[in-house]
Short mmCIF file of C-alpha atoms in Angstrom, two decimals:
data_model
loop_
_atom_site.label_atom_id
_atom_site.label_comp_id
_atom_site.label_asym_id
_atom_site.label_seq_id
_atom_site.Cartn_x
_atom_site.Cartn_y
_atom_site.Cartn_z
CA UNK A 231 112.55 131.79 109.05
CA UNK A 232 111.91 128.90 106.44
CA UNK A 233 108.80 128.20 104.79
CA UNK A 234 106.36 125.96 106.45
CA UNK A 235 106.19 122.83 104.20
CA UNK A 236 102.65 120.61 105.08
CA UNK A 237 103.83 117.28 105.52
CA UNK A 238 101.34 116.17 102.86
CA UNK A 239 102.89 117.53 100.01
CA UNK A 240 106.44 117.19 100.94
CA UNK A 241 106.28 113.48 101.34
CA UNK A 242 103.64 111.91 98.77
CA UNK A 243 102.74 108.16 99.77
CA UNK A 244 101.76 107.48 96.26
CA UNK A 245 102.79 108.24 92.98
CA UNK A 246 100.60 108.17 89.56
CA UNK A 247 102.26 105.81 87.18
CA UNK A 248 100.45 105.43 83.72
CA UNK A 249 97.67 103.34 83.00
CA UNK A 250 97.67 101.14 79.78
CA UNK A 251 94.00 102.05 77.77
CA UNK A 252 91.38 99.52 78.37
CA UNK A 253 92.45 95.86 77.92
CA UNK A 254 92.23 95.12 74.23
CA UNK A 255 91.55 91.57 75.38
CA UNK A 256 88.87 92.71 77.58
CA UNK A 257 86.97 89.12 78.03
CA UNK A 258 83.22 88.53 77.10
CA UNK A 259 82.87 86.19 80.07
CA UNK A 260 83.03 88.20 83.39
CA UNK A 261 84.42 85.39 85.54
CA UNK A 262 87.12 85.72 82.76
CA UNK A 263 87.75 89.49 83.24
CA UNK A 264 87.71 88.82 87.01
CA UNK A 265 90.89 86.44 86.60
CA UNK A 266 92.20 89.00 84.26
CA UNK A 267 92.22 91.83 87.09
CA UNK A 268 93.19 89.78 89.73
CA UNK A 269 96.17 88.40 88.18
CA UNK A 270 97.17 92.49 88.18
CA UNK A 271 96.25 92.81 91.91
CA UNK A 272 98.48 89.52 91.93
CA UNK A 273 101.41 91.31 90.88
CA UNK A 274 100.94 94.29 93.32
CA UNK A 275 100.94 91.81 95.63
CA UNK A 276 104.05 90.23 94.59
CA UNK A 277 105.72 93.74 94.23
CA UNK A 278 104.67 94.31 97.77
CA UNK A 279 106.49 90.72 98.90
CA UNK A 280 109.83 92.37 97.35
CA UNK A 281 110.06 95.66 98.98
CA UNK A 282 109.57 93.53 102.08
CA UNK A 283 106.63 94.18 103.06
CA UNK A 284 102.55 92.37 103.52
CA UNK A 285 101.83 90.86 99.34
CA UNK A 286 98.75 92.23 99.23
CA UNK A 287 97.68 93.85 95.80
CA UNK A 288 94.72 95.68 94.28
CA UNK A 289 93.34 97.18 91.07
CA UNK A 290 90.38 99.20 90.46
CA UNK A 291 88.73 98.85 87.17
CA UNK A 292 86.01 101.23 85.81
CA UNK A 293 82.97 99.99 84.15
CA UNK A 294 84.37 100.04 80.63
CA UNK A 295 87.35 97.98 81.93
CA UNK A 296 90.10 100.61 82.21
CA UNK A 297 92.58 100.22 85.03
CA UNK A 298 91.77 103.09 86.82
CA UNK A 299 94.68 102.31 90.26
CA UNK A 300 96.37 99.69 91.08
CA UNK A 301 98.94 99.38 94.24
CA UNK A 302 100.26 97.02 96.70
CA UNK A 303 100.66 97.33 100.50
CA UNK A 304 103.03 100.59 101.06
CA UNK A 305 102.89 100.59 105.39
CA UNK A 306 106.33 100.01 106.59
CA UNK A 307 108.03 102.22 103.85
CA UNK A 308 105.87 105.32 104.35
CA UNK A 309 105.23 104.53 107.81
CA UNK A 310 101.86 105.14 107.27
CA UNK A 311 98.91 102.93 108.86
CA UNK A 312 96.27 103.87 106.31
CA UNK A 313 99.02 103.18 103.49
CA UNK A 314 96.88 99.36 102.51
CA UNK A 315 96.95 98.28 98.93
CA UNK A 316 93.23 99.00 98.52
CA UNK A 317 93.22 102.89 100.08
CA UNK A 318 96.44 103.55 97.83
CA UNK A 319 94.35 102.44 94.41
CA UNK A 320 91.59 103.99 95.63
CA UNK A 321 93.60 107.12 96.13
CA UNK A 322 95.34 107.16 92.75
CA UNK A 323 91.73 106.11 91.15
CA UNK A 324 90.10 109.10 92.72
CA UNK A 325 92.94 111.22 91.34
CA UNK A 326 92.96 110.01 87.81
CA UNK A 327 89.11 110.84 87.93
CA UNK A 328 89.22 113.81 90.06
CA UNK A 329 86.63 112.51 91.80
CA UNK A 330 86.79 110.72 94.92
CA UNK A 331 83.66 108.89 94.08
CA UNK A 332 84.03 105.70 91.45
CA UNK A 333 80.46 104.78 90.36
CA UNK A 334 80.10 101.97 88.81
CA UNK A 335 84.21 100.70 89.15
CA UNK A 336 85.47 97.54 90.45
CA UNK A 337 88.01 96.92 93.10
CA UNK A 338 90.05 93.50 92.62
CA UNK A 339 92.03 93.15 95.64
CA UNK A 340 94.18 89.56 96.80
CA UNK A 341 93.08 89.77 99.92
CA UNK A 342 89.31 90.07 101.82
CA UNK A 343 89.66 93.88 102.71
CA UNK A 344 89.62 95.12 106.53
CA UNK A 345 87.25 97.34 108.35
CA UNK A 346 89.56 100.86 107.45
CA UNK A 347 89.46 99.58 103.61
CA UNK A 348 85.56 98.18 103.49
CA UNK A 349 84.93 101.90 105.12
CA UNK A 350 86.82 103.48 101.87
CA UNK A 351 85.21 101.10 99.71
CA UNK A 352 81.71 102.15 100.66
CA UNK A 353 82.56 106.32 100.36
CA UNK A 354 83.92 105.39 97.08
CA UNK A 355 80.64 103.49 96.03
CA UNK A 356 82.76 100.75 94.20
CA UNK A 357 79.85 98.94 92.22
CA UNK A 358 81.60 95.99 93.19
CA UNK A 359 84.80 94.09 95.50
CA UNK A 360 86.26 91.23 93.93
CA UNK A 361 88.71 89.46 96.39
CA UNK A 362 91.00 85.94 96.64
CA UNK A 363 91.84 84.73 100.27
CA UNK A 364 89.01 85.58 103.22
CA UNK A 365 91.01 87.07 106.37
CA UNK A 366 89.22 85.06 109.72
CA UNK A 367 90.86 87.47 111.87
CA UNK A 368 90.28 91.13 110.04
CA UNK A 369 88.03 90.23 106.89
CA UNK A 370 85.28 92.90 106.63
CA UNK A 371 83.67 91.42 104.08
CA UNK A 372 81.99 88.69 106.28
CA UNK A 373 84.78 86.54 107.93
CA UNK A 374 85.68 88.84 111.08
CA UNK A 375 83.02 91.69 110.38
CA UNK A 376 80.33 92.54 107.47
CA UNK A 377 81.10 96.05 107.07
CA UNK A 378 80.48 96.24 103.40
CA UNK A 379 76.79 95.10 103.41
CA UNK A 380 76.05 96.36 106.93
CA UNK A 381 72.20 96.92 106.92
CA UNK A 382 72.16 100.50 108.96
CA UNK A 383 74.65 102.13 105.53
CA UNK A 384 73.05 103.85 102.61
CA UNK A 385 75.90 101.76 100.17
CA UNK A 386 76.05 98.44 99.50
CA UNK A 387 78.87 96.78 97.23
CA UNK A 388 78.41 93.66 95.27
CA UNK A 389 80.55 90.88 96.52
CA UNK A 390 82.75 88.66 94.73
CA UNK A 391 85.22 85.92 96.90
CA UNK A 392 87.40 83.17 95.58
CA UNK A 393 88.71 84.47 92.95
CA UNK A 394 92.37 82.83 92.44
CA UNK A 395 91.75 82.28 95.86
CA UNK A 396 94.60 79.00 96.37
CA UNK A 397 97.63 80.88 94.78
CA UNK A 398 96.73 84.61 96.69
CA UNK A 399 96.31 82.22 99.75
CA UNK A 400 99.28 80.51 99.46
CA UNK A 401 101.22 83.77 98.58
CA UNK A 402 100.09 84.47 101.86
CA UNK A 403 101.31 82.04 103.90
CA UNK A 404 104.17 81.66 102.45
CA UNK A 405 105.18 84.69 103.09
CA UNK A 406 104.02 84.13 106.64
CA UNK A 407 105.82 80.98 106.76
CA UNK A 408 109.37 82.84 105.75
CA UNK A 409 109.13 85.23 107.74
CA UNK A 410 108.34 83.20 110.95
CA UNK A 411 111.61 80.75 109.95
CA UNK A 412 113.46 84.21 109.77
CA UNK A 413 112.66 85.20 113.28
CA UNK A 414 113.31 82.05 114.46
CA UNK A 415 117.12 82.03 113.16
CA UNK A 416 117.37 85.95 114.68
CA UNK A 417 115.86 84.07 118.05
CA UNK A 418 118.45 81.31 117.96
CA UNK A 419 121.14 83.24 116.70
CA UNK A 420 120.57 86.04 120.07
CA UNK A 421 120.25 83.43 122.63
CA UNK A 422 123.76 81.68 120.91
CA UNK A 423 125.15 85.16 121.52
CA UNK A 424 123.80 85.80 124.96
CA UNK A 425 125.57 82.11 125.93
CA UNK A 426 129.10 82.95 125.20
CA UNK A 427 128.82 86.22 126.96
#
């Protein structure tokens, strides 16, 4: 009989890719070193928009300004629910540290985070959530729920919202917007089909 495999190690849904050192440029302003990071989560995000799948990004940052993860929305190619851009940098954060709590870091994500991710975010104790576009309809942060500053938890994370907020938005729904106009064509084209038959 073969060797029982666990399912964990056999297919990883992350990888550990190296870090640069601290930013050399780290800004003396903090609204300027929030930019900074979320330009990175913006490239996740755009990463994520090429392999096809949600662009959402995000980065977490220790105190001292080190990129600690970053990662971009990984569901439909690992088929995995919990797979969103913020648990996958927290994952690869907690691994770099081998710690799975981040006192005192940063997460910079493009997008308000949901209910699974705000949960994360509070076992991590991030120090603080930076994110660009609010979600109405998931947003955990305040817009659908207020997970992260609930009053009944024992963690509370600083909150930071509107950072680069028109360009992650209209990454957004753009994306959206394509992929809509894509269905529509598969629509037409089926019911073009289904006429000649």
């Amino acid at each position: 009989m073969g060797e029982r495999v666990s399912r964990a190690t056999a297919v990883p849904c992350f990888t550990l890719v190296p870090m640069t050192e601290p930013l050399a440029c780290f800004p003396a302003d903090p609204l300027d070193a929030d930019e900074l990071y979320m330009r990175l989560a913006m490239a996740e995000a755009r990463a994520a928009e090429s392999a096809g799948e949600v662009p959402v990004g995000a980065v977490v940052v220790s105190a001292a300004g080190e990129v600690l993860g970053r990662a971009h929305n990984a569901v439909l190619r690992t088929h995995d629910p919990t797979a969103h851009a913020e648990i996958v940098a927290l994952r690869e954060a907690g691994l770099r540290l081998g710690n799975y709590r981040l006192n005192g870091a940063t997460l910079y994500c493009t997008l308000e985070p949901c209910a699974m991710c705000a949960g994360a975010i509070l076992h991590a104790r991030l120090r603080r959530v930076v994110f660009a576009a609010r979600d109405p309809k998931a947003g955990a942060c305040g817009s659908a729920l207020d997970v992260m500053n609930h009053p009944a938890l024992n963690h509370r994370a600083e909150l930071t919202a509107g950072v680069l907020e028109e360009e992650c938005s209209a990454m957004l729904t753009n994306f959206f917007r394509r992929r809509r106009l894509s269905q529509q064509r598969v629509v037409h084209l089926n019911v073009a089909d289904a006429e000649k038959v």
